PDB file of C-alpha atoms in Angstrom:
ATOM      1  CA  UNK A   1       0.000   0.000   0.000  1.00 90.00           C
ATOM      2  CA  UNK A   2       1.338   3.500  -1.188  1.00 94.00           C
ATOM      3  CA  UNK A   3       1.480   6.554   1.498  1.00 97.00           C
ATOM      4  CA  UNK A   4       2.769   9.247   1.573  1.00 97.00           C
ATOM      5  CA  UNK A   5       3.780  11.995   4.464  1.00 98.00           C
ATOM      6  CA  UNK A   6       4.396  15.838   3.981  1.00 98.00           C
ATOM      7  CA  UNK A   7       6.985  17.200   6.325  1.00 98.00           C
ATOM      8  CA  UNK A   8       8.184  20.725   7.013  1.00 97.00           C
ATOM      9  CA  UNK A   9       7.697  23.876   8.979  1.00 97.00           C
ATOM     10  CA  UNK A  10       4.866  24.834   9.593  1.00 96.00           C
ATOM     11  CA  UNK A  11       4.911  28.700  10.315  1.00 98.00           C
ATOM     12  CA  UNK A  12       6.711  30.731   6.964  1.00 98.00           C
ATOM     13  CA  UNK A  13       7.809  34.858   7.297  1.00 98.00           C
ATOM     14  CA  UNK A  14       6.043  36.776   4.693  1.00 97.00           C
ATOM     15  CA  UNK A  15       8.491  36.998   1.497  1.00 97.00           C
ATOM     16  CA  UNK A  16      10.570  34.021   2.714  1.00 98.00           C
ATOM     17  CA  UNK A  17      10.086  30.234   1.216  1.00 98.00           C
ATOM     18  CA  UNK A  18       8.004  27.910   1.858  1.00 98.00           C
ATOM     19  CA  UNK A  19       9.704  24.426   1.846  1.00 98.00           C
ATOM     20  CA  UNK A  20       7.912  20.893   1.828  1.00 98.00           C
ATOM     21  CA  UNK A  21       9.334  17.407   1.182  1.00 98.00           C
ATOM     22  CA  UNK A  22       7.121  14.395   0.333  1.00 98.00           C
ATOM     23  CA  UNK A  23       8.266  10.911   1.894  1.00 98.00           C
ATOM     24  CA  UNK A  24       6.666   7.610  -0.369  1.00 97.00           C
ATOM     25  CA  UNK A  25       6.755   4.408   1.039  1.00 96.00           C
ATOM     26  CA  UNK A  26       5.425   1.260   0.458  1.00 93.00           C
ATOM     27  CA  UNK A  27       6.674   1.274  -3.756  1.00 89.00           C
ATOM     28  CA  UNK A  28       8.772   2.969  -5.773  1.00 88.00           C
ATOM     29  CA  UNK A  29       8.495   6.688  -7.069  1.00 91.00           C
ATOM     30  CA  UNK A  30       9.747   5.519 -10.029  1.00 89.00           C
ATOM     31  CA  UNK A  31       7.131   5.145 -12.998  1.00 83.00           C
ATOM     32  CA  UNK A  32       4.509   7.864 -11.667  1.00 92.00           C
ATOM     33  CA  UNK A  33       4.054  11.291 -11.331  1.00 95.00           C
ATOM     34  CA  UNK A  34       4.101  13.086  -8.363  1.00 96.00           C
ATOM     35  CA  UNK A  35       2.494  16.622  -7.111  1.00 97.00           C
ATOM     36  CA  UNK A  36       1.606  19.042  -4.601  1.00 98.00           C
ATOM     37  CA  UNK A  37      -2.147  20.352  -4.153  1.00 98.00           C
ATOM     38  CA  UNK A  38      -2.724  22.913  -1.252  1.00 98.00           C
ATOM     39  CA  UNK A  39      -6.278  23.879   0.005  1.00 98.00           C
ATOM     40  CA  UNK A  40      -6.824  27.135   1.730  1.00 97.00           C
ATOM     41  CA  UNK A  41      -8.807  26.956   5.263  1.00 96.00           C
ATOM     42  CA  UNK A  42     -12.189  26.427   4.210  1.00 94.00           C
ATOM     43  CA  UNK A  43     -11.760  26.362   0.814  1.00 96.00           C
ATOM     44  CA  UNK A  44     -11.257  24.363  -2.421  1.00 97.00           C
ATOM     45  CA  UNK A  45      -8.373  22.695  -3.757  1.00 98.00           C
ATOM     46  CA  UNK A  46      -5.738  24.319  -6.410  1.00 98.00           C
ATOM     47  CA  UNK A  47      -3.317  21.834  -8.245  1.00 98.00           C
ATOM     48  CA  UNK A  48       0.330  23.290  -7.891  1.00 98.00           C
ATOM     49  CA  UNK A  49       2.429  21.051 -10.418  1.00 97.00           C
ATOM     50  CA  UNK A  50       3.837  17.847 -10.862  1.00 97.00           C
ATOM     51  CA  UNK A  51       7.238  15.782 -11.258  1.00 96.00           C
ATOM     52  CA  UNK A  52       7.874  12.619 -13.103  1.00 94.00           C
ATOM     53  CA  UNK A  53      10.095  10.661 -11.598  1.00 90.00           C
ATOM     54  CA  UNK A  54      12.700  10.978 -14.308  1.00 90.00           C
ATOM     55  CA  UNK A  55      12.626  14.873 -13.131  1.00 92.00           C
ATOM     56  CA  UNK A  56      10.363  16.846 -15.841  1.00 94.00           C
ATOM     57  CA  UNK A  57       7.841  19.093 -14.390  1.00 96.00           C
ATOM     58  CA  UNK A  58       5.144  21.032 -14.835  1.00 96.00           C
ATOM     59  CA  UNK A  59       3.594  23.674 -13.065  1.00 97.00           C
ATOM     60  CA  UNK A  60       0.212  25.568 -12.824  1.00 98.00           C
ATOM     61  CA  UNK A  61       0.699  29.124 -14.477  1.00 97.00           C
ATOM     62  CA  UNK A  62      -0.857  30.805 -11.928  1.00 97.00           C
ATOM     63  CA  UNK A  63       1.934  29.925  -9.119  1.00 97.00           C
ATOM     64  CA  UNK A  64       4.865  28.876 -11.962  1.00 96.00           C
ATOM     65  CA  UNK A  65       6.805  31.983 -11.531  1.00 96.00           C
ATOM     66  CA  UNK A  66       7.425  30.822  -7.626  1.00 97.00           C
ATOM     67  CA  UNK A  67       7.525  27.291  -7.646  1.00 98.00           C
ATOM     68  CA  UNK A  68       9.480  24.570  -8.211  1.00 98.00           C
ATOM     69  CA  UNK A  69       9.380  20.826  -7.507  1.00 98.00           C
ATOM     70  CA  UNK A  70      12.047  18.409  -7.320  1.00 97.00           C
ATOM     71  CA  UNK A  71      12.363  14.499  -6.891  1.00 96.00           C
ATOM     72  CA  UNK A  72      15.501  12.436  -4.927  1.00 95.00           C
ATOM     73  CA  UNK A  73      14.905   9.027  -5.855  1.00 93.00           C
ATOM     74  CA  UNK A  74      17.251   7.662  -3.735  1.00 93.00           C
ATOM     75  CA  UNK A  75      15.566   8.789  -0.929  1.00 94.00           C
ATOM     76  CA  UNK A  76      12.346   8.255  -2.397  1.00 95.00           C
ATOM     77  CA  UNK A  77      11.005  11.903  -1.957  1.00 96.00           C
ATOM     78  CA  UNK A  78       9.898  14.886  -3.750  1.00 97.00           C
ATOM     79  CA  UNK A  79       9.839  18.449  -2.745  1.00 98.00           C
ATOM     80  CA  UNK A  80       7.863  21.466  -3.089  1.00 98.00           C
ATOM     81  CA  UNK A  81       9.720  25.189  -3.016  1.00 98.00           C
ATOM     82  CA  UNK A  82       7.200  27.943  -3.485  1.00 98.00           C
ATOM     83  CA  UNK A  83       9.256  31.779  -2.817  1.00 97.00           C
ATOM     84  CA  UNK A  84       8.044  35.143  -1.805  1.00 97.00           C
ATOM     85  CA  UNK A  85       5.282  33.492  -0.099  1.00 98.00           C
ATOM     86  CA  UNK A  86       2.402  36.063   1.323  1.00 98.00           C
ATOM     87  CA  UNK A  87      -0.382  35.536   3.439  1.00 97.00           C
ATOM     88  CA  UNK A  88      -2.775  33.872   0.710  1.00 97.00           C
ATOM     89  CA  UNK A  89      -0.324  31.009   0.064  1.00 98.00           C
ATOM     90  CA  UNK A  90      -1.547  29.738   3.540  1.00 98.00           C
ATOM     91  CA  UNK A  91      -3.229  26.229   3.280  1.00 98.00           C
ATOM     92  CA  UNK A  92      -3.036  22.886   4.078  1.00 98.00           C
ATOM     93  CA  UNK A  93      -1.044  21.574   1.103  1.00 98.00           C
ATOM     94  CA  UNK A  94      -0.991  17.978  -0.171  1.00 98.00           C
ATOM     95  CA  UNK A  95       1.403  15.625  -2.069  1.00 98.00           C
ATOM     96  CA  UNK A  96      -0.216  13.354  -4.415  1.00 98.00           C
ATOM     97  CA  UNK A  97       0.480  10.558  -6.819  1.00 96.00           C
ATOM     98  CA  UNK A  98      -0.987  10.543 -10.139  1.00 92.00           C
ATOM     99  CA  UNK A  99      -2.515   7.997 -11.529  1.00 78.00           C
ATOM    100  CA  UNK A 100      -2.507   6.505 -14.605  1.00 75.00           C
ATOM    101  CA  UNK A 101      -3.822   9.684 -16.577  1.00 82.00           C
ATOM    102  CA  UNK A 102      -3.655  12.642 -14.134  1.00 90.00           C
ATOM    103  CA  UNK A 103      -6.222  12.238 -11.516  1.00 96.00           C
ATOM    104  CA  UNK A 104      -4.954  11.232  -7.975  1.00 97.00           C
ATOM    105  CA  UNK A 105      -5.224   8.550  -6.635  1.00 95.00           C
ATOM    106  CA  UNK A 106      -3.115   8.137  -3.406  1.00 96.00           C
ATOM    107  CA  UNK A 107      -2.781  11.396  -1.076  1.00 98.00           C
ATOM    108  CA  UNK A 108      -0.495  12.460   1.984  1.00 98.00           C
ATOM    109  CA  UNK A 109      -2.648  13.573   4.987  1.00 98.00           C
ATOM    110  CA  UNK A 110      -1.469  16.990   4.552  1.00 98.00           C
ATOM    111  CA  UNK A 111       0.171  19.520   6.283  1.00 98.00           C
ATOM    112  CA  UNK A 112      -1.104  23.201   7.020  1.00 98.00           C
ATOM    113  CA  UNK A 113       1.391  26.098   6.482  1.00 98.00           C
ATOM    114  CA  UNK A 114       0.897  29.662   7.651  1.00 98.00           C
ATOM    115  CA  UNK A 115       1.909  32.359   6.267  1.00 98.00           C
ATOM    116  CA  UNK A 116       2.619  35.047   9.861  1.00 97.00           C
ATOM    117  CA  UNK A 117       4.847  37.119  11.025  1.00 95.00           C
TER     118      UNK A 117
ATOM    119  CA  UNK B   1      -7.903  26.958 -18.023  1.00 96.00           C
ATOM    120  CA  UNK B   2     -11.184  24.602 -17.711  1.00 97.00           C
ATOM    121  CA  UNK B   3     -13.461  26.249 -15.012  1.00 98.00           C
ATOM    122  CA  UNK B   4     -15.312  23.799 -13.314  1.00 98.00           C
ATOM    123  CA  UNK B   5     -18.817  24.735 -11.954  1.00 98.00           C
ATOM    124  CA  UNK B   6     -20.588  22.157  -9.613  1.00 98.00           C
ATOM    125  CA  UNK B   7     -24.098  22.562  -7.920  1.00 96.00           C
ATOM    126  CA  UNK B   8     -25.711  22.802  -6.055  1.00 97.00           C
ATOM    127  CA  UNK B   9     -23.024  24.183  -3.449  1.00 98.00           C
ATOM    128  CA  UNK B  10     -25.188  22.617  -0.447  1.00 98.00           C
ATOM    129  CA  UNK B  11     -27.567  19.835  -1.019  1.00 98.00           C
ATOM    130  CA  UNK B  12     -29.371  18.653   1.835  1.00 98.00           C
ATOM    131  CA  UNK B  13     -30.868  15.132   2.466  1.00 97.00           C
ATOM    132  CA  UNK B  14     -31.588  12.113   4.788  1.00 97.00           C
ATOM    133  CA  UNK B  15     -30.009   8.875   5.363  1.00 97.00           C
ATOM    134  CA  UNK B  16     -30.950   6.612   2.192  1.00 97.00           C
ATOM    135  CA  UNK B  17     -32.296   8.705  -0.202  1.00 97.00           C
ATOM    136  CA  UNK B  18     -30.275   9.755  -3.495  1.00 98.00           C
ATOM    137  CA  UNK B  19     -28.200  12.572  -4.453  1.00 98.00           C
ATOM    138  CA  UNK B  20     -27.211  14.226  -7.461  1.00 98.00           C
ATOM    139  CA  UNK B  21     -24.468  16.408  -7.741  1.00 98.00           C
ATOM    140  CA  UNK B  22     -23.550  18.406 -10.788  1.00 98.00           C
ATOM    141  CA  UNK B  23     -20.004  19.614 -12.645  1.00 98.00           C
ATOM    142  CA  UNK B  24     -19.999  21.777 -15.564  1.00 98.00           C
ATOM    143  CA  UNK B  25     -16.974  22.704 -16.961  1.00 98.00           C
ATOM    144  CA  UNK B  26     -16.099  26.068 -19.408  1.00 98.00           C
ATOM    145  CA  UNK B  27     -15.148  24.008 -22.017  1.00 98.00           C
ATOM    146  CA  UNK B  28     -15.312  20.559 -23.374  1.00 97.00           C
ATOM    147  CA  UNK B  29     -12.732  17.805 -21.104  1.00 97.00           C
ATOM    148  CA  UNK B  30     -10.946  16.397 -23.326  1.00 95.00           C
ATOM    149  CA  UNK B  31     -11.309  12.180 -23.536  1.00 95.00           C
ATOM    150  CA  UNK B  32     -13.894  12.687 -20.177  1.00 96.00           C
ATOM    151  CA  UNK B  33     -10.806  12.799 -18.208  1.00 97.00           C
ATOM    152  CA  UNK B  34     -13.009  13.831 -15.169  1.00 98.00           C
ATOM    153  CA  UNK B  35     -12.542  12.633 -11.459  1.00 98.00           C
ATOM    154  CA  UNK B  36     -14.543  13.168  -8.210  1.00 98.00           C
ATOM    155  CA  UNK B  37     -13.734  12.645  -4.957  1.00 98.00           C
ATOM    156  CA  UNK B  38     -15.153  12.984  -1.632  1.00 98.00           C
ATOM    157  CA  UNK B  39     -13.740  14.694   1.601  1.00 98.00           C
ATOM    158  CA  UNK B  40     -14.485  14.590   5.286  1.00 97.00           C
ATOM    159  CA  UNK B  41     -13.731  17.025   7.682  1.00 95.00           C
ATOM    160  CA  UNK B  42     -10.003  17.175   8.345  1.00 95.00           C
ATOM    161  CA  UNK B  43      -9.158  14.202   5.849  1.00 97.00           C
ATOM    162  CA  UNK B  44      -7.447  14.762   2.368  1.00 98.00           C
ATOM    163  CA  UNK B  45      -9.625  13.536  -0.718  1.00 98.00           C
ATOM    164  CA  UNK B  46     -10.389  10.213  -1.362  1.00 98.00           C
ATOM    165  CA  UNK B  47     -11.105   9.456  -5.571  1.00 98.00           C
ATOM    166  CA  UNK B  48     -13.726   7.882  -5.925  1.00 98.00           C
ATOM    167  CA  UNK B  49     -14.915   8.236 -10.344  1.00 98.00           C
ATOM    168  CA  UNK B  50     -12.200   8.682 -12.691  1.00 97.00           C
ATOM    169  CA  UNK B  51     -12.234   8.961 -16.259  1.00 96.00           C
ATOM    170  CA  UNK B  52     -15.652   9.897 -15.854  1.00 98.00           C
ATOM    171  CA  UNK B  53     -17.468   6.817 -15.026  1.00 98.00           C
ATOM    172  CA  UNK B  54     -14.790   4.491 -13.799  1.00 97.00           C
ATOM    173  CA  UNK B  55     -14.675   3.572  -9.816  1.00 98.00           C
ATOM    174  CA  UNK B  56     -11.678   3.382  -8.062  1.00 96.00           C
ATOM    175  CA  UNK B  57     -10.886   0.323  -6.072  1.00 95.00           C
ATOM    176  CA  UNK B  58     -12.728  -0.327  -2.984  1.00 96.00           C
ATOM    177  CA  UNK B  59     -15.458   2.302  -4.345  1.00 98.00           C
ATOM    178  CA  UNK B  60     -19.094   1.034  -3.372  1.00 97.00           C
ATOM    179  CA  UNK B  61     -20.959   0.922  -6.385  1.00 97.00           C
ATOM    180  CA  UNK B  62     -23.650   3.036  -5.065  1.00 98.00           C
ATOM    181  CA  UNK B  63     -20.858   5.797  -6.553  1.00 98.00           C
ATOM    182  CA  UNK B  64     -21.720   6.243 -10.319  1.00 98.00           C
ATOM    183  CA  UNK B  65     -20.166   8.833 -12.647  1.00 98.00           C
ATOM    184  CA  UNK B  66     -21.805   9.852 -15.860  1.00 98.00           C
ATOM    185  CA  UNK B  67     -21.620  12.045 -18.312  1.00 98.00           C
ATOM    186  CA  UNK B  68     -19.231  13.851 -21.168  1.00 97.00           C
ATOM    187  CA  UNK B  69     -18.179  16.376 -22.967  1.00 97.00           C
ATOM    188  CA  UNK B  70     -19.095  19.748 -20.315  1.00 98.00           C
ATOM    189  CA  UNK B  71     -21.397  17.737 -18.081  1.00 98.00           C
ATOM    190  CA  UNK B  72     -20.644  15.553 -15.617  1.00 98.00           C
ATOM    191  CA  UNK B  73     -22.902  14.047 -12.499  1.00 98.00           C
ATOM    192  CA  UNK B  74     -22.054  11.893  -9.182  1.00 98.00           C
ATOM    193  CA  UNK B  75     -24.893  10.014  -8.040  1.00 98.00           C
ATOM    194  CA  UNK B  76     -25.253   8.603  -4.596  1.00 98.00           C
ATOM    195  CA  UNK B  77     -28.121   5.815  -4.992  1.00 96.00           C
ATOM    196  CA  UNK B  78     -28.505   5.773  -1.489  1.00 96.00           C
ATOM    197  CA  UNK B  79     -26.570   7.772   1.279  1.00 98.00           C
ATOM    198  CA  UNK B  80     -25.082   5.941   4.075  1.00 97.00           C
ATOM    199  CA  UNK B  81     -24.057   8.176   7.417  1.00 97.00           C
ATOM    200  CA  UNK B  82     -20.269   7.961   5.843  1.00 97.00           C
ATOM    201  CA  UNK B  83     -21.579   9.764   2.616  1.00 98.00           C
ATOM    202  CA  UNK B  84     -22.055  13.405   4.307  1.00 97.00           C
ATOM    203  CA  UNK B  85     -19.118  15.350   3.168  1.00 98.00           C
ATOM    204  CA  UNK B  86     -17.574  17.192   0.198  1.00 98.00           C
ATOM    205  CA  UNK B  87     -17.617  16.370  -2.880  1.00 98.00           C
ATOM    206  CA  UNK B  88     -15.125  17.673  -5.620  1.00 98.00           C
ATOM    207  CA  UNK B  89     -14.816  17.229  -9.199  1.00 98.00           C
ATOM    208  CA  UNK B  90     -11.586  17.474 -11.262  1.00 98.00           C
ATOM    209  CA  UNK B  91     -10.367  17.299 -14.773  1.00 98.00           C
ATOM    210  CA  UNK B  92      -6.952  16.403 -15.816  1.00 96.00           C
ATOM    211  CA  UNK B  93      -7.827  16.401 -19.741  1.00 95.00           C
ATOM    212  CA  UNK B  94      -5.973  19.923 -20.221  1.00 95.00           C
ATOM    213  CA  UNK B  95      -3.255  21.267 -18.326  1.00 94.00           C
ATOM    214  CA  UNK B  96      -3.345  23.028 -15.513  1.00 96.00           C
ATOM    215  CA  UNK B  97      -5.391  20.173 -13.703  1.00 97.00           C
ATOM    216  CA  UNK B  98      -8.872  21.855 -12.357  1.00 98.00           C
ATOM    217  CA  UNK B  99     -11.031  21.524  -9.770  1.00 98.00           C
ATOM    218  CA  UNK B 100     -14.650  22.358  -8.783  1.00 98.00           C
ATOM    219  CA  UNK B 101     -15.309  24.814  -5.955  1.00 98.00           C
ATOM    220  CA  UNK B 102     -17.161  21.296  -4.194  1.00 98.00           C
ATOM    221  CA  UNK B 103     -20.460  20.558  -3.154  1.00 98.00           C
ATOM    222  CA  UNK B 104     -21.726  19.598   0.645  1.00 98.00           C
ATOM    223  CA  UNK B 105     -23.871  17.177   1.240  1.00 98.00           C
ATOM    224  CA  UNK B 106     -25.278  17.474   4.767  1.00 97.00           C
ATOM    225  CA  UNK B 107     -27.462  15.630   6.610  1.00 95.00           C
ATOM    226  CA  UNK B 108     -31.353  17.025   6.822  1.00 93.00           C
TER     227      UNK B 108
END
């Protein structure tokens, strides 16, 4: 059985970078694509971008220009950068692995990140 | 980007009876690549449909996806007490992936 755990602070400054690694266990991240979802407090969810495991990404245009996403296979993780964060970038974000075509079909329990100084 | 509508936003019912939730997106989804899943409070989403009309393992099949093209429904045939929560569509058949603002389904 797949899981995966998001790890990482959970209070970022206003301008600094958010940081966020995703652990998978229980099979290889080899084969799939990976990515990060976040989900404001009482809100819906935004797709952030992906990562094959061979290290192409691709990221939603609306947060590109901040992000980027990463994969160590050794360790069998994939992280999320997302700079100059403000006070709307905090959410609970997810990682995810995508399924055969794009939808997701195994998710991390999530971690929320505020945005405070 | 594909904008996503679903309704209602709240749809109210009892124990057993059926619901029918709606997605309409801006634009046509390319191959029906359209998933829903469901969330409960302080859970991540769980997929339930994709590709439209396909379950995901360990789905019950009182889940059922239909539809194509810009229309899209999840119908519950009969809620159990598990079945109150959020419900959110998605479509991965044109990048960036989308997803609807969800619909609750609360108990009457």
């Amino acid at each position: 059985q797949v899981q995966l755990q998001e790890s990482g602070p959970g209070l970022v400054k206003p301008s600094e970078t958010l940081s966020l690694i995703c652990t998978v266990s229980g099979g290889p991240i080899s084969s799939y694509y990976w990515s990060w979802i976040r989900q404001p407090p009482g809100k819906g969810l935004e797709w952030i971008g992906y990562i094959y495991y061979s290290g192409s990404t691709s990221y939603n245009p609306s947060l590109k220009s901040r992000v980027i996403i990463s994969v160590d296979k050794s360790k069998n993780q994939f992280s999320l950068k997302l700079n100059s964060v403000t006070a709307a970038d905090t959410a609970v974000y997810y990682c995810a692995r995508d399924g055969y075509n794009f939808y997701f079909d195994y998710w991390g329990q999530g971690t929320l990140v505020t945005v405070s100084s | 980007e594909v904008v996503l509508t679903q309704s209602p936003a709240t749809l109210s019912l009892s124990p057993g009876e059926r619901a029918t939730l709606s997605c309409g997106a801006s634009q046509s989804v390319s191959s029906n690549f359209l998933a829903w899943y469901q969330q409960r409070p302080g859970l991540p989403p769980r997929l339930l449909i994709y590709d439209a009309s396909s379950r995901a393992t360990g789905i019950p099949d009182r889940f059922r996806g239909s539809g194509s093209g810009t229309d899209f429904t999840l119908t519950i045939s009969r809620l159990e007490p598990e079945d109150f929560a959020v419900y959110y569509c998605q479509q991965y058949g044109s990048s960036p992936w989308t997803f609807g603002q969800g619909t609750k389904v609360e108990i009457k």
